[in-house]
Coordinates of C-alpha atoms in Angstrom, one line a residue:
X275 CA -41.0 25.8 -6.8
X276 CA -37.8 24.3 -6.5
X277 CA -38.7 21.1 -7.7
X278 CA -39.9 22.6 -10.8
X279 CA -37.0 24.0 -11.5
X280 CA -35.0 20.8 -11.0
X281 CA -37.1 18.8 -13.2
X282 CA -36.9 21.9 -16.1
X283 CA -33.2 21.2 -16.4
X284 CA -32.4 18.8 -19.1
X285 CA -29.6 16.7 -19.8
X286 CA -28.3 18.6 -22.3
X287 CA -28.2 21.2 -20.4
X288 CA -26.8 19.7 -17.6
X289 CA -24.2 18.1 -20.1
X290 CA -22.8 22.0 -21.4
X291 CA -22.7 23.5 -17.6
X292 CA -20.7 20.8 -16.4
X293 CA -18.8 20.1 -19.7
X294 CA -15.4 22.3 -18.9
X295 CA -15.7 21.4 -15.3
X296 CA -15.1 17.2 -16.3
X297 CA -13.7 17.2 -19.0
X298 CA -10.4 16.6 -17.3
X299 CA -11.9 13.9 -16.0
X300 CA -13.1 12.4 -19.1
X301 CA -9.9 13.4 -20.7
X302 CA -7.7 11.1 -17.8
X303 CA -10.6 8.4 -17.9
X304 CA -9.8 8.1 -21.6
X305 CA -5.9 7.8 -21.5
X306 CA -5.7 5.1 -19.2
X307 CA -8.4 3.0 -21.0
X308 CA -6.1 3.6 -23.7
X309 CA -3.1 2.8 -22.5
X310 CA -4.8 -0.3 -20.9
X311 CA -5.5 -1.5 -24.4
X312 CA -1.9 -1.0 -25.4
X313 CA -0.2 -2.6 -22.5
X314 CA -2.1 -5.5 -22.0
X315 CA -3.9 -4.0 -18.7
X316 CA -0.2 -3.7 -17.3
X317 CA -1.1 0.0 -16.1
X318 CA -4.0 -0.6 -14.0
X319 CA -2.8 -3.7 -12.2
X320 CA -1.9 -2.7 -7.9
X321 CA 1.8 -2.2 -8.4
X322 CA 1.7 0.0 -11.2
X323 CA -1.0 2.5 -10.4
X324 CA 0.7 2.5 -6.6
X325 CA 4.2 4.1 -8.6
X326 CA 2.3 6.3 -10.7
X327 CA 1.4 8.1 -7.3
X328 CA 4.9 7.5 -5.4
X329 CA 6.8 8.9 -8.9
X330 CA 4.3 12.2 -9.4
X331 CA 3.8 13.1 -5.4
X332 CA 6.3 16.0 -5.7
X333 CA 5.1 17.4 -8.9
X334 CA 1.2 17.0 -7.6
X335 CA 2.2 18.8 -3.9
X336 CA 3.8 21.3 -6.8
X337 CA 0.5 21.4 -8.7
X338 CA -1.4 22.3 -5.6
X339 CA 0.0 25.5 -4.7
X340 CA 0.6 26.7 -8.6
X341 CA -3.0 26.5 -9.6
X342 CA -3.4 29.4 -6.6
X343 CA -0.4 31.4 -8.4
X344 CA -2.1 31.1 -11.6
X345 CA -5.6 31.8 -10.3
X346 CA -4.3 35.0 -9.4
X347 CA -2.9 35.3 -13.3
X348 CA 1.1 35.2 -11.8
X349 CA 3.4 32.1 -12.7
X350 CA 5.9 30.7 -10.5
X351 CA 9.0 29.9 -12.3
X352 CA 11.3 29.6 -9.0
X353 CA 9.4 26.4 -7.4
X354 CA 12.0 23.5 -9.1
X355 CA 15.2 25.8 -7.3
X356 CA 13.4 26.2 -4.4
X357 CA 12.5 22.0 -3.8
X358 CA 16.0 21.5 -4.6
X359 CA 17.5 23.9 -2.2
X360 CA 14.9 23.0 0.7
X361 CA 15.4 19.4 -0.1
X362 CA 18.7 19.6 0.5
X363 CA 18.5 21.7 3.7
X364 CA 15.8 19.2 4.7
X365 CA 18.3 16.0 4.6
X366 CA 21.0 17.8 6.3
X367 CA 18.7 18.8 9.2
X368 CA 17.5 15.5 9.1
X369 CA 20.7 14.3 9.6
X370 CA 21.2 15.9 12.7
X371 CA 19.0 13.9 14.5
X372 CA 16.1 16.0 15.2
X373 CA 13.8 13.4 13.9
X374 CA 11.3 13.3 10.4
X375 CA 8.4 15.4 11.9
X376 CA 10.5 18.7 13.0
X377 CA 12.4 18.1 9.8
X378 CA 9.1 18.4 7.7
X379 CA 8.2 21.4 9.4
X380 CA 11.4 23.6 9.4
X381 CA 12.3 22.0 6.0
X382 CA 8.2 24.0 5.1
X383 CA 9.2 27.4 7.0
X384 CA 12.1 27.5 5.1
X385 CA 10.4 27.1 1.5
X386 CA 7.6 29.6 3.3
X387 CA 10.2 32.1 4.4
X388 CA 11.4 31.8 0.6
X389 CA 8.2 32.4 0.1
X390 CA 7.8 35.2 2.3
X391 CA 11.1 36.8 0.3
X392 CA 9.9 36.9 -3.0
X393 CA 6.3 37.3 -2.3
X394 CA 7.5 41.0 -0.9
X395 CA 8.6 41.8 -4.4
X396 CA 5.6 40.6 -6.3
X397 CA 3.0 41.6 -4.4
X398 CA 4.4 44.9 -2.6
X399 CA 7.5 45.9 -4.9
X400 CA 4.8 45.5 -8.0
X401 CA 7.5 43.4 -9.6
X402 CA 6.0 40.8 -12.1
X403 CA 5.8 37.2 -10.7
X404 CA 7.5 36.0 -14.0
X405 CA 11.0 38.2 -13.4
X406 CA 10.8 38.0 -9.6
X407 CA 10.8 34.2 -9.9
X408 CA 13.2 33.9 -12.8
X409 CA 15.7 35.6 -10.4
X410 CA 14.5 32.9 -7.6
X411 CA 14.8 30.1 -10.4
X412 CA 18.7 31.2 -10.9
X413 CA 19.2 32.4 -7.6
X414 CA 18.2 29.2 -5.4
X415 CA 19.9 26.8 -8.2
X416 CA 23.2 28.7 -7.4
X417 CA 22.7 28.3 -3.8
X418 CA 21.8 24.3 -4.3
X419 CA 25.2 24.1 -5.7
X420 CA 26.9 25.8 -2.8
X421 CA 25.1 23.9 0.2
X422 CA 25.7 20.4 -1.3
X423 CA 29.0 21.4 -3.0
X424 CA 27.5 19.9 -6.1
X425 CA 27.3 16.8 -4.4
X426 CA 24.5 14.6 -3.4
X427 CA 23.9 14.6 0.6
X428 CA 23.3 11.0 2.2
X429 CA 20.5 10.8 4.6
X430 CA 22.0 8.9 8.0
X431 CA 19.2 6.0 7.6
X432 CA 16.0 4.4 5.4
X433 CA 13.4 6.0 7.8
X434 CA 13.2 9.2 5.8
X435 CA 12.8 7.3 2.4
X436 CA 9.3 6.1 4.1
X437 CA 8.2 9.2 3.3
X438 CA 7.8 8.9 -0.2
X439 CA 8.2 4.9 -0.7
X440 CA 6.7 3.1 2.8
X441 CA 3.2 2.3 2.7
X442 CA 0.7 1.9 5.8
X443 CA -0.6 -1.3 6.8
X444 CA -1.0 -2.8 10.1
X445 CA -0.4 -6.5 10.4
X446 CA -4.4 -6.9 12.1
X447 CA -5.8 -5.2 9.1
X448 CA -4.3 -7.9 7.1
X449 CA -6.6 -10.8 6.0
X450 CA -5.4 -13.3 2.8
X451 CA -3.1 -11.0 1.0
X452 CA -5.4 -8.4 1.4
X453 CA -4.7 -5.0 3.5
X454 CA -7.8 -3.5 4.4
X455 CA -7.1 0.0 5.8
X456 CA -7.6 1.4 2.2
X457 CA -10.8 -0.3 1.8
X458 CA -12.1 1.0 5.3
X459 CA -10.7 4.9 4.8
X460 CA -12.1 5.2 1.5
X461 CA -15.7 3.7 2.6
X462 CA -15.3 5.9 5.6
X463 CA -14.7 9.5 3.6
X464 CA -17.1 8.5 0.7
X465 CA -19.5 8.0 3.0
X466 CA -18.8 11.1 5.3
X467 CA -18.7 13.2 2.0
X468 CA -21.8 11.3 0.2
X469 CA -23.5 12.7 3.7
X470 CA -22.0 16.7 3.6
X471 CA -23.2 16.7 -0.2
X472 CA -26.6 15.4 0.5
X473 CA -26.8 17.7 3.3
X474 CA -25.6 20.9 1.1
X475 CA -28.2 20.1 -1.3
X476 CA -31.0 19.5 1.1
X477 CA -30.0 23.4 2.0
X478 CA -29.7 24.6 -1.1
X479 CA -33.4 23.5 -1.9
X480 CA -34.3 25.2 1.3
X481 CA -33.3 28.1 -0.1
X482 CA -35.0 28.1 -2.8
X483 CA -31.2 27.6 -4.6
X484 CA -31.8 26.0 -8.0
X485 CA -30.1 22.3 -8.2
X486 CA -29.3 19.4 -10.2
X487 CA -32.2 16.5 -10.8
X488 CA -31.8 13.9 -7.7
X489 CA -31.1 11.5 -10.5
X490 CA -27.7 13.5 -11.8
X491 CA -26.7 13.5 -8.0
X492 CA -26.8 9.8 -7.9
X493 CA -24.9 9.3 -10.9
X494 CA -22.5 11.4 -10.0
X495 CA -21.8 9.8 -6.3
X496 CA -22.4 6.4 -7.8
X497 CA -19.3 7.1 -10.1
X498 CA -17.0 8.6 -7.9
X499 CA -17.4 5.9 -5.2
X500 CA -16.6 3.4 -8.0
X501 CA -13.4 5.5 -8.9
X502 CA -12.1 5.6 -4.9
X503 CA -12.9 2.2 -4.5
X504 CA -11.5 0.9 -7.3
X505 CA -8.7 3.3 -6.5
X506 CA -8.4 1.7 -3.3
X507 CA -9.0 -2.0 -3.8
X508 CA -6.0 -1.3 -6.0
X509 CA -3.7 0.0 -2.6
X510 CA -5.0 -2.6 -1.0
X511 CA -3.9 -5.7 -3.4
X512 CA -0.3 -4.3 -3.5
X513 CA 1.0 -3.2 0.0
X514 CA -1.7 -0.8 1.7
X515 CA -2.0 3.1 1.5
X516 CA 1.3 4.4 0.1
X517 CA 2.2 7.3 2.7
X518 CA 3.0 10.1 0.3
X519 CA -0.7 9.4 -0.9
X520 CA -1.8 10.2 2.9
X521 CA 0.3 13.3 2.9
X522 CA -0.9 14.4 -0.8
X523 CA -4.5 13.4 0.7
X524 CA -4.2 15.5 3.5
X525 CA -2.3 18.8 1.3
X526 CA -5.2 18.5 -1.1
X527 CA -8.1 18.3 1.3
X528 CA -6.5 21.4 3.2
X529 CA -6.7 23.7 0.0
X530 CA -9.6 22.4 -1.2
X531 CA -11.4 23.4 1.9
X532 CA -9.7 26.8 1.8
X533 CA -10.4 27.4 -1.4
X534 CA -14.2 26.7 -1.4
X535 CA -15.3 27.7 2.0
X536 CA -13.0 30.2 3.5
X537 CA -12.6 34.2 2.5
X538 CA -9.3 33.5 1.7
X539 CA -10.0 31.3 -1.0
X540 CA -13.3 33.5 -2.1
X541 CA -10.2 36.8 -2.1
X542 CA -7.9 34.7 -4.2
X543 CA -10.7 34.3 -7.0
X544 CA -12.0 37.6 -6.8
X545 CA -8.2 39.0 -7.8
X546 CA -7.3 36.4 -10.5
X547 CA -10.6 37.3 -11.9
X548 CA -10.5 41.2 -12.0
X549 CA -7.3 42.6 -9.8
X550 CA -8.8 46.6 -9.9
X551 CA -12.1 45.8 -8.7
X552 CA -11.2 43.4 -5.9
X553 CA -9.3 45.8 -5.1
X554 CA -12.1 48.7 -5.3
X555 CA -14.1 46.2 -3.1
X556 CA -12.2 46.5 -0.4
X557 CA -9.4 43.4 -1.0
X558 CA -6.4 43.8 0.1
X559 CA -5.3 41.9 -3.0
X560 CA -1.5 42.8 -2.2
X561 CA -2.0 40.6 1.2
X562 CA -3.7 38.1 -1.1
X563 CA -0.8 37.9 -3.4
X564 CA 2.0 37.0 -0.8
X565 CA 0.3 34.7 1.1
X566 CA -0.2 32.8 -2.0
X567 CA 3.2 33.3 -2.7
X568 CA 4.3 32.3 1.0
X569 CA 2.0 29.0 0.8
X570 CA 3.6 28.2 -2.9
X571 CA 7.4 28.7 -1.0
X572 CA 5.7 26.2 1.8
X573 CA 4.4 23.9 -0.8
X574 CA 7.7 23.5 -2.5
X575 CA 9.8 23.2 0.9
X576 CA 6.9 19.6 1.2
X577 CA 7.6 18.7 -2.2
X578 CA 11.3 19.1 -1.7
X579 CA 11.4 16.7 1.1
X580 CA 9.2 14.3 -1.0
X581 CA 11.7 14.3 -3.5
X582 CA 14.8 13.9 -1.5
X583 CA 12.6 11.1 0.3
X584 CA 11.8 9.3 -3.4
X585 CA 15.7 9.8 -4.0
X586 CA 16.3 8.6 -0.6
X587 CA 19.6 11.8 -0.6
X588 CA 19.8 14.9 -1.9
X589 CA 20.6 15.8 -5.4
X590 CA 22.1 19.3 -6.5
X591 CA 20.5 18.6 -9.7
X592 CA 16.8 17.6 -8.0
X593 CA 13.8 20.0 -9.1
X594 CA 15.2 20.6 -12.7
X595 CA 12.3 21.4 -14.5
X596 CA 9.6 20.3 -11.8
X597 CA 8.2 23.9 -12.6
X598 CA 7.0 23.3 -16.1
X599 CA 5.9 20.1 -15.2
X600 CA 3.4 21.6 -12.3
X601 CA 2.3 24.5 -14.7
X602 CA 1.1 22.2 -17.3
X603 CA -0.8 20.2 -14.8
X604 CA -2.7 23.1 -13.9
X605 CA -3.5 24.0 -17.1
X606 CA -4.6 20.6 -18.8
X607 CA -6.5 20.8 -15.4
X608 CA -8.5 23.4 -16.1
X609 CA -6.7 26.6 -15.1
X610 CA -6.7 29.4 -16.9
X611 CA -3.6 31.5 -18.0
X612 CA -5.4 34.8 -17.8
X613 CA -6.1 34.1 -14.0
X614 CA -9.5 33.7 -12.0
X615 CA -10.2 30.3 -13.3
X616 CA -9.0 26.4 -12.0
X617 CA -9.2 24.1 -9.0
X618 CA -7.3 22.2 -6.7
X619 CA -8.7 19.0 -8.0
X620 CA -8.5 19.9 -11.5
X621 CA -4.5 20.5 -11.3
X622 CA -4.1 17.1 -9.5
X623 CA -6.2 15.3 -12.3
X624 CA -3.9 17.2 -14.9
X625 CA -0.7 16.2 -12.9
X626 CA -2.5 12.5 -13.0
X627 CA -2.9 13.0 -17.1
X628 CA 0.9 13.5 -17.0
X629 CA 2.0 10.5 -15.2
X630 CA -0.7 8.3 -16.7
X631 CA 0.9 9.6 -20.1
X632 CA 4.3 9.1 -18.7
X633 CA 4.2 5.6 -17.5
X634 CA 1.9 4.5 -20.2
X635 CA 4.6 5.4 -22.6
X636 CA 7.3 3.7 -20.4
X637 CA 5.4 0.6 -20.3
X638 CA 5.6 0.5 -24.1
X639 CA 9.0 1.6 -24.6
X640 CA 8.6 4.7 -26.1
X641 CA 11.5 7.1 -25.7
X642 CA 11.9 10.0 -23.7
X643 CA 11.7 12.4 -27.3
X644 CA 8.4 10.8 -27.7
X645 CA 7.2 11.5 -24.2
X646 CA 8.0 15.3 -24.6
X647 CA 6.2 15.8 -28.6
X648 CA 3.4 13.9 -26.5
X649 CA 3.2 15.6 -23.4
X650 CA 3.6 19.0 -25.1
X651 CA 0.5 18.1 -27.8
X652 CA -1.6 17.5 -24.8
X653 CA -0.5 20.9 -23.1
X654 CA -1.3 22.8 -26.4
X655 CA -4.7 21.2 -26.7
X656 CA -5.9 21.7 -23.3
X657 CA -5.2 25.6 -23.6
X658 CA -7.0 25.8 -26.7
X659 CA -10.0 23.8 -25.2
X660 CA -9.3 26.4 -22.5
X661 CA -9.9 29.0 -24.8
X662 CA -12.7 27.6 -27.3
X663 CA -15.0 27.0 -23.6
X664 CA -14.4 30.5 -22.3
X665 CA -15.6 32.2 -25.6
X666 CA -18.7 29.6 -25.8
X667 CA -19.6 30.3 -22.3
X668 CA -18.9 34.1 -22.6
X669 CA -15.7 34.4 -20.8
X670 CA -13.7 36.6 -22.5

């Protein structure tokens, strides 16, 4: 019976269900072909698709925990204030010698207790997200200026900048130029993940689920194992895998997992998408909104010490506008702005459109007034895609 079913769905069909889901895809696919025209294949060579990782890590750990605010239909203006003040309290506990793991993880409970404070007031208080974090915006950039005295803070060594700019490599994995450990982790996970989805659609056909033709699941892997190892042959011609892109890896496989196979994530969905009858179901969607709140504070508190890392001190000025850059990579990825819609992967594809767009331009010397009309165009039209989908697919 099942069978049947999977043979009865065509292409096109196929083509419309999955259309809003990869079109960011298709969307980021296209840019960089572009810009590879443009640039003389200068933005897909090693070096330059290693930067375009190391420059957008903090806005992508950003991007991570803001498509959870917006799911639930809040906004999070406060998350540029809060990198800058947590970076900053990051380097100077970092300079006290306590060493780069404690420092992460204070430097995180700080940005979670920050978290924690304003949280209280959306979720409890019934304060809207957009004043409470305008306050947080003004109030945390105030208290940037007072704990580096408007001054930037020097880190007591080069260690912490490995954070955001070292790479991993060991000498044995070396061989002709070559450094392998990219190569072997991405064969490893494809093939670990190439298993789990086989596996959950074996089940699903068990239970009499209806799924995709066996040919549209071997496209599908066959292209994304290109794109990893393509991604990864490019690490491993320049100087290994970048260590932001193991700590970005391991911050997006987290919340992907939470958000597609834990209540949690099921609760979060359930009020973005209709607050009053998650609520009527027996959510307690207050709970659900300050612990998204509290992982957003966390979130910023890694993407502050990211930062400071890149910067290798801390800036009073860091975070300045890092908000609206995370926001519009949720929603070129896919989120939507009245809530209950978008993905983990789609805001980190929509942070990757941004840098792609960013460095392309770059490369060809096109001014930062440029960049903005550019990167503002593409924001526009990814909301009205946003909208012309929903109403197609009966949304709204």
């Amino acid at each position: 019976m099942s069978d049947n079913k999977e043979m009865q769905i065509s292409f096109k069909q196929i083509v419309k269900a999955n259309l809003r889901n990869y079109s960011m895809f298709i969307m980021l696919a296209v840019i960089v072909i572009g810009f590879a025209l443009l640039t003389n294949s200068v933005n897909i060579n090693a070096r330059n698709i290693t930067n375009i990782f190391i420059q957008n890590s903090y806005i992508l750990v950003l991007a991570v925990g803001m498509v959870l605010v917006i799911i639930l239909g809040n906004i999070d203006l406060s998350v540029g204030s809060v990198a800058a003040i947590t970076g900053a309290l990051g380097a100077m506990i970092y300079n006290t010698g306590i060493g780069i793991v404690f420092t992460i993880l204070l430097t995180m409970i700080i940005g979670a207790g920050i978290g924690c404070f304003q949280g209280v007031f959306i979720a409890y208080v019934k304060i809207p997200a957009f004043i409470v974090t305008l306050a947080g915006m003004l109030l945390f950039r105030g208290l940037t200026y007072i704990v580096t005295n408007v001054t930037p803070i020097s880190l007591r060594d080069d260690h912490f900048r490995d954070i955001a700019s070292g790479s991993i490599s060991p000498s044995f994995l070396q061989v002709g130029g070559l450094h392998l450990l990219p190569l072997l982790l991405g064969l490893l996970l494809l093939v670990v993940y190439i298993v789990y989805a086989y596996r959950d659609r074996v089940k699903k056909k068990n239970n009499q689920f209806q799924i995709l033709p066996i040919g549209y699941f071997i496209f599908k892997m066959a292209i994304l194992s290109s794109v990893v190892l393509l991604l990864c042959l490019k690490f491993a011609q320049y100087r290994g895998l970048p260590t932001v892109f193991v700590v970005l890896a391991i911050t997006v496989g987290i919340f992907v997992f939470v958000t597609n196979n834990t209540i949690f994530g099921r609760y979060v969905y359930a009020v973005g998408g209709n607050a009053r009858s998650a609520k009527l179901s027996g959510i307690n969607s207050e709970q659900v909104i300050f612990f998204v709140h509290v992982i957003m504070g966390a979130l910023a508190g890694l993407s502050g010490i990211v930062f400071t890392a890149y910067m290798n001190s801390a800036l009073p000025q860091a975070g300045n506008l890092f908000e609206l850059d995370a926001i519009a990579a949720c929603f070129i990825g896919g989120a939507s702005a009245s809530g209950g819609i978008g993905t983990i992967i789609g805001a980190i594809t929509g942070g990757l459109v941004m840098g792609v767009i960013n460095n392309g331009m770059s490369l060809m010397n096109i001014g930062a007034d440029w960049q903005y009309v550019v990167k503002a165009s593409v924001l526009l039209l990814a909301v009205c895609y946003d909208i012309y989908t929903r109403k197609k697919s009966g949304i709204v």
